C-alpha cells in the first residue's frame, strides 16, 4: 500500500540537527529535480525579498519565511513526519502510533511537496515554505515541473498494491497514476452530510476533509490493514466503521472514486 498525502502549509520549526543532504532522501531519482527547485527557491529568497513574497504568495505576517527559505541549505533538519503539522497530521498522530503501525507508516506514506517532489516521513528536511501552486521565475508552475520526474520514479514506488490518493487538487497535478497503477488507485473525497428541512445535503468542508483523511489513515495503520486494491480498501474502511460510497471505473486502467460520508468530526 502506498498512501499519497498533501503536505501542510504551516510547518514545525527546524531543528539543530544535521543540515540537508538531498542525496540521502528517499526516491533518489528525484535528486536532480530537487536540487534544481532548491537552487531556484534559495536564490530567489536571498536576492529579492519583495519578489519572493509575491511569488510565494506570502502575507506581510509571513515575510519571515523568506529568510528561512534563503537559508535552507544550512538549516537544521528533522524527519518530515515531524515537520508537517496541521489538521490532517494532528488527526494522523504519527508520534503516538504503536511500533507496528509506525513501521507500516514509514513504508507506506509519501508526502508530496512543491520543493521536494515527494518524501517519506523519515526523510530529514528543513522547515520551508513553497507550495505546489508556486510559479518560480526560472521553472514555472511547480505542479507542471514535477510531472516528468515523478512519472519516471513513482510507478516503481507504487509497488504492486493499493495506491490510496488523499492529495489535494494542487498536489495531484504533479503525478497522475496511469495504466495498471491507475487501476489499483483509489481517490478519496470526504463529504459532510447534513439534513436541512428533511433533505440531505452533502458538501466538501476543508476541516472535515483533512481531519477525516488523517484519522482514516491512522485507523488503517493501527489495524494493520494493507488492502491490495480499491475493492479491498472499501471493505477495510467499512470494517473500521466508515460510511463509504464507491464508484468503480467504467473501464480498466482508471482510478476508483471513493466518497467517505461524515456527519461530525
Short mmCIF file of C-alpha atoms in Angstrom, two decimals:
data_model
loop_
_atom_site.label_atom_id
_atom_site.label_comp_id
_atom_site.label_asym_id
_atom_site.label_seq_id
_atom_site.Cartn_x
_atom_site.Cartn_y
_atom_site.Cartn_z
CA UNK A 1 0.00 0.00 0.00
CA UNK A 2 1.21 3.47 -0.91
CA UNK A 3 -0.61 6.44 0.64
CA UNK A 4 -0.22 9.79 -1.12
CA UNK A 5 -0.61 12.76 1.24
CA UNK A 6 -0.54 16.53 0.78
CA UNK A 7 1.90 18.48 2.96
CA UNK A 8 0.80 21.18 5.37
CA UNK A 9 1.14 24.89 4.64
CA UNK A 10 2.34 25.54 8.16
CA UNK A 11 5.33 23.57 9.36
CA UNK A 12 7.09 22.90 12.63
CA UNK A 13 10.28 24.87 13.23
CA UNK A 14 13.54 23.38 12.10
CA UNK A 15 15.96 21.77 14.48
CA UNK A 16 19.63 21.90 15.39
CA UNK A 17 20.23 18.65 13.56
CA UNK A 18 22.47 17.96 10.57
CA UNK A 19 21.94 20.15 7.50
CA UNK A 20 20.08 19.00 4.43
CA UNK A 21 21.55 16.22 2.28
CA UNK A 22 19.35 15.88 -0.80
CA UNK A 23 21.27 12.77 -1.82
CA UNK A 24 20.11 10.99 1.34
CA UNK A 25 16.39 11.49 0.68
CA UNK A 26 14.12 8.68 -0.46
CA UNK A 27 13.30 8.34 -4.17
CA UNK A 28 16.82 9.22 -5.35
CA UNK A 29 15.58 9.54 -8.90
CA UNK A 30 14.18 12.93 -7.83
CA UNK A 31 17.50 14.26 -6.53
CA UNK A 32 18.45 16.32 -9.58
CA UNK A 33 14.99 17.89 -9.79
CA UNK A 34 15.06 18.64 -6.05
CA UNK A 35 18.42 20.37 -6.40
CA UNK A 36 17.07 22.48 -9.25
CA UNK A 37 13.99 23.65 -7.31
CA UNK A 38 16.04 24.20 -4.16
CA UNK A 39 18.55 26.33 -6.04
CA UNK A 40 15.83 28.45 -7.67
CA UNK A 41 13.99 28.95 -4.37
CA UNK A 42 17.01 29.84 -2.25
CA UNK A 43 18.37 32.20 -4.89
CA UNK A 44 15.04 33.99 -5.24
CA UNK A 45 14.63 34.39 -1.48
CA UNK A 46 18.21 35.57 -0.94
CA UNK A 47 18.17 38.09 -3.79
CA UNK A 48 14.83 39.90 -3.70
CA UNK A 49 12.53 39.81 -0.69
CA UNK A 50 9.75 41.76 -2.39
CA UNK A 51 9.68 39.48 -5.43
CA UNK A 52 9.95 36.37 -3.27
CA UNK A 53 6.97 37.49 -1.20
CA UNK A 54 4.93 37.95 -4.37
CA UNK A 55 5.99 34.66 -5.96
CA UNK A 56 5.36 32.65 -2.79
CA UNK A 57 2.06 34.41 -2.08
CA UNK A 58 3.03 35.39 1.45
CA UNK A 59 1.28 37.93 3.64
CA UNK A 60 3.33 40.55 5.47
CA UNK A 61 2.98 38.43 8.60
CA UNK A 62 4.76 35.55 6.88
CA UNK A 63 7.71 37.50 5.45
CA UNK A 64 9.99 35.67 7.86
CA UNK A 65 9.53 32.58 5.70
CA UNK A 66 11.62 34.25 3.00
CA UNK A 67 14.77 34.38 5.12
CA UNK A 68 14.10 30.82 6.24
CA UNK A 69 13.96 29.68 2.60
CA UNK A 70 17.16 31.55 1.79
CA UNK A 71 19.00 29.50 4.39
CA UNK A 72 17.63 26.06 3.56
CA UNK A 73 20.98 24.52 2.60
CA UNK A 74 22.49 25.13 6.04
CA UNK A 75 19.37 24.91 8.21
CA UNK A 76 18.93 22.04 10.66
CA UNK A 77 16.68 19.17 9.63
CA UNK A 78 14.25 16.79 11.26
CA UNK A 79 12.11 13.91 9.93
CA UNK A 80 9.39 15.04 7.54
CA UNK A 81 6.83 13.36 9.78
CA UNK A 82 7.72 15.94 12.43
CA UNK A 83 7.94 18.91 10.05
CA UNK A 84 4.40 18.64 8.66
CA UNK A 85 1.69 19.84 11.04
CA UNK A 86 -1.93 20.95 10.78
CA UNK A 87 -5.34 19.29 10.85
CA UNK A 88 -4.55 16.18 8.79
CA UNK A 89 -1.29 15.46 10.60
CA UNK A 90 -2.81 16.15 14.02
CA UNK A 91 -5.50 13.56 13.27
CA UNK A 92 -2.92 11.12 11.90
CA UNK A 93 -0.88 11.43 15.10
CA UNK A 94 2.32 9.80 13.91
CA UNK A 95 4.10 10.30 17.22
CA UNK A 96 1.54 8.24 19.13
CA UNK A 97 1.35 5.23 16.79
CA UNK A 98 2.48 1.94 18.26
CA UNK A 99 5.60 0.29 16.82
CA UNK A 100 3.92 -1.92 14.17
CA UNK A 101 1.74 0.95 12.94
CA UNK A 102 4.72 3.30 12.85
CA UNK A 103 6.74 0.80 10.82
CA UNK A 104 3.84 0.49 8.37
CA UNK A 105 3.60 4.30 8.17
CA UNK A 106 7.28 4.58 7.32
CA UNK A 107 6.84 2.09 4.47
CA UNK A 108 3.52 3.39 3.18
CA UNK A 109 3.26 7.18 3.49
CA UNK A 110 4.51 9.53 0.80
CA UNK A 111 4.10 13.29 1.30
CA UNK A 112 4.00 15.44 -1.83
CA UNK A 113 5.83 18.77 -1.82
CA UNK A 114 6.40 21.69 -4.14
CA UNK A 115 10.06 21.75 -3.08
CA UNK A 116 10.97 18.06 -2.69
CA UNK A 117 8.53 16.43 -5.10
CA UNK A 118 7.68 13.72 -2.58
CA UNK A 119 9.32 12.47 0.64
CA UNK A 120 8.93 9.65 3.12
CA UNK A 121 8.12 10.60 6.71
CA UNK A 122 11.61 9.50 7.78
CA UNK A 123 13.40 11.82 5.32
CA UNK A 124 15.23 14.61 7.13
CA UNK A 125 14.26 18.03 5.74
CA UNK A 126 14.37 21.62 7.00
CA UNK A 127 11.24 23.68 7.61
CA UNK A 128 10.37 25.56 4.39
CA UNK A 129 7.64 27.42 2.55
CA UNK A 130 6.94 26.52 -1.09
CA UNK A 131 3.58 25.15 -2.19
CA UNK A 132 2.93 23.19 -5.37
CA UNK A 133 0.98 26.16 -6.74
CA UNK A 134 4.07 28.39 -6.79
CA UNK A 135 5.49 29.55 -10.13
CA UNK A 136 9.24 30.02 -9.72
CA UNK A 137 10.71 32.52 -12.21
CA UNK A 138 13.12 30.04 -13.79
CA UNK A 139 10.91 26.95 -13.70
CA UNK A 140 7.29 28.00 -14.00
CA UNK A 141 4.47 26.21 -12.20
CA UNK A 142 5.88 23.54 -9.91
CA UNK A 143 2.97 21.17 -10.47
CA UNK A 144 3.89 21.00 -14.15
CA UNK A 145 7.64 20.95 -13.46
CA UNK A 146 7.38 17.82 -11.31
CA UNK A 147 5.33 15.74 -13.78
CA UNK A 148 8.24 14.34 -15.79
CA UNK A 149 10.48 13.36 -12.85
CA UNK A 150 7.53 11.92 -10.95
CA UNK A 151 6.45 9.87 -13.96
CA UNK A 152 9.92 8.31 -14.02
CA UNK A 153 10.07 7.46 -10.32
CA UNK A 154 6.63 6.90 -8.80
CA UNK A 155 5.36 3.89 -10.77
CA UNK A 156 8.13 1.79 -9.19
CA UNK A 157 7.45 3.33 -5.77
CA UNK A 158 3.80 2.32 -6.11
CA UNK A 159 4.79 -1.35 -5.94
CA UNK A 160 2.05 -3.88 -6.65
CA UNK A 161 -0.60 -2.94 -4.09
CA UNK A 162 -3.15 -0.22 -3.46
CA UNK A 163 -2.36 3.42 -4.15
CA UNK A 164 -4.51 5.48 -1.79
CA UNK A 165 -4.63 9.04 -3.10
CA UNK A 166 -5.52 11.61 -0.45
CA UNK A 167 -3.83 14.59 -2.11
CA UNK A 168 -5.49 17.96 -2.63
CA UNK A 169 -6.01 19.12 -6.21
CA UNK A 170 -2.85 21.24 -6.38
CA UNK A 171 -0.62 18.32 -5.42
CA UNK A 172 -2.44 15.83 -7.62
CA UNK A 173 -1.21 17.80 -10.65
CA UNK A 174 2.35 16.59 -10.03
CA UNK A 175 1.60 12.93 -10.73
CA UNK A 176 -1.38 11.18 -12.24
CA UNK A 177 -1.24 7.38 -11.99
CA UNK A 178 -1.66 5.74 -15.37
CA UNK A 179 -2.36 2.32 -16.80
CA UNK A 180 -2.07 -0.63 -14.45
CA UNK A 181 -1.14 1.61 -11.48
CA UNK A 182 -4.24 3.74 -12.04
CA UNK A 183 -6.38 0.60 -11.95
CA UNK A 184 -5.34 -0.05 -8.34
CA UNK A 185 -5.59 3.60 -7.27
CA UNK A 186 -8.42 4.92 -5.12
CA UNK A 187 -9.01 8.66 -4.87
CA UNK A 188 -10.89 9.65 -1.71
CA UNK A 189 -13.22 12.58 -1.17
CA UNK A 190 -14.75 13.41 2.22
CA UNK A 191 -18.27 14.81 2.26
CA UNK A 192 -20.11 16.24 5.24
CA UNK A 193 -23.76 15.18 5.33
CA UNK A 194 -26.41 17.49 6.79
CA UNK A 195 -30.17 17.21 6.73
CA UNK A 196 -31.92 20.52 6.12
CA UNK A 197 -35.73 20.59 6.08
CA UNK A 198 -35.77 16.84 5.61
CA UNK A 199 -33.38 16.94 2.64
CA UNK A 200 -29.86 15.58 2.85
CA UNK A 201 -27.16 17.92 1.61
CA UNK A 202 -23.53 16.94 1.12
CA UNK A 203 -20.69 19.41 0.96
CA UNK A 204 -16.90 19.38 0.97
CA UNK A 205 -15.70 21.11 4.15
CA UNK A 206 -11.96 21.61 4.46
CA UNK A 207 -11.65 20.86 8.16
CA UNK A 208 -13.78 17.68 7.93
CA UNK A 209 -11.88 16.63 4.83
CA UNK A 210 -8.42 16.96 6.37
CA UNK A 211 -9.28 15.56 9.79
CA UNK A 212 -11.14 12.57 8.36
CA UNK A 213 -8.32 11.72 5.96
CA UNK A 214 -5.81 11.82 8.80
CA UNK A 215 -7.98 9.66 11.04
CA UNK A 216 -8.71 7.24 8.19
CA UNK A 217 -5.01 6.66 7.56
CA UNK A 218 -4.32 6.27 11.28
CA UNK A 219 -7.09 3.67 11.61
CA UNK A 220 -5.76 1.65 8.66
CA UNK A 221 -2.22 1.75 10.09
CA UNK A 222 -3.31 0.90 13.63
CA UNK A 223 -5.38 -2.03 12.40
CA UNK A 224 -2.51 -3.27 10.25
CA UNK A 225 -4.73 -3.18 7.19
CA UNK A 226 -2.89 -3.11 3.85
CA UNK A 227 -5.52 -3.50 1.13
CA UNK A 228 -4.21 -4.73 -2.20
CA UNK A 229 -6.72 -2.78 -4.27
CA UNK A 230 -9.67 -0.37 -4.14
CA UNK A 231 -12.32 -3.03 -3.53
CA UNK A 232 -10.37 -4.34 -0.54
CA UNK A 233 -9.98 -0.75 0.69
CA UNK A 234 -13.74 -0.22 0.66
CA UNK A 235 -14.18 -3.39 2.69
CA UNK A 236 -11.46 -2.39 5.16
CA UNK A 237 -12.87 1.10 5.70
CA UNK A 238 -16.38 -0.24 6.25
CA UNK A 239 -14.99 -2.76 8.74
CA UNK A 240 -13.41 0.20 10.56
CA UNK A 241 -16.76 1.97 10.79
CA UNK A 242 -16.60 4.41 7.88
CA UNK A 243 -19.56 5.14 5.62
CA UNK A 244 -18.11 4.69 2.14
CA UNK A 245 -19.68 5.01 -1.28
CA UNK A 246 -17.52 3.62 -4.06
CA UNK A 247 -17.66 4.04 -7.80
CA UNK A 248 -15.64 1.58 -9.84
CA UNK A 249 -14.41 2.97 -13.19
CA UNK A 250 -16.36 2.07 -16.29
CA UNK A 251 -13.24 0.59 -17.86
CA UNK A 252 -9.87 -0.68 -16.68
CA UNK A 253 -6.83 1.50 -16.15
CA UNK A 254 -8.76 4.22 -14.34
CA UNK A 255 -8.77 5.12 -10.62
CA UNK A 256 -11.67 4.32 -8.35
CA UNK A 257 -13.59 7.21 -6.78
CA UNK A 258 -14.48 6.81 -3.10
CA UNK A 259 -16.68 9.12 -1.05
CA UNK A 260 -16.39 8.95 2.74
CA UNK A 261 -19.53 10.41 4.31
CA UNK A 262 -19.29 12.07 7.71
CA UNK A 263 -21.79 13.90 9.88
CA UNK A 264 -19.44 15.09 12.61
CA UNK A 265 -15.75 15.08 13.48
#
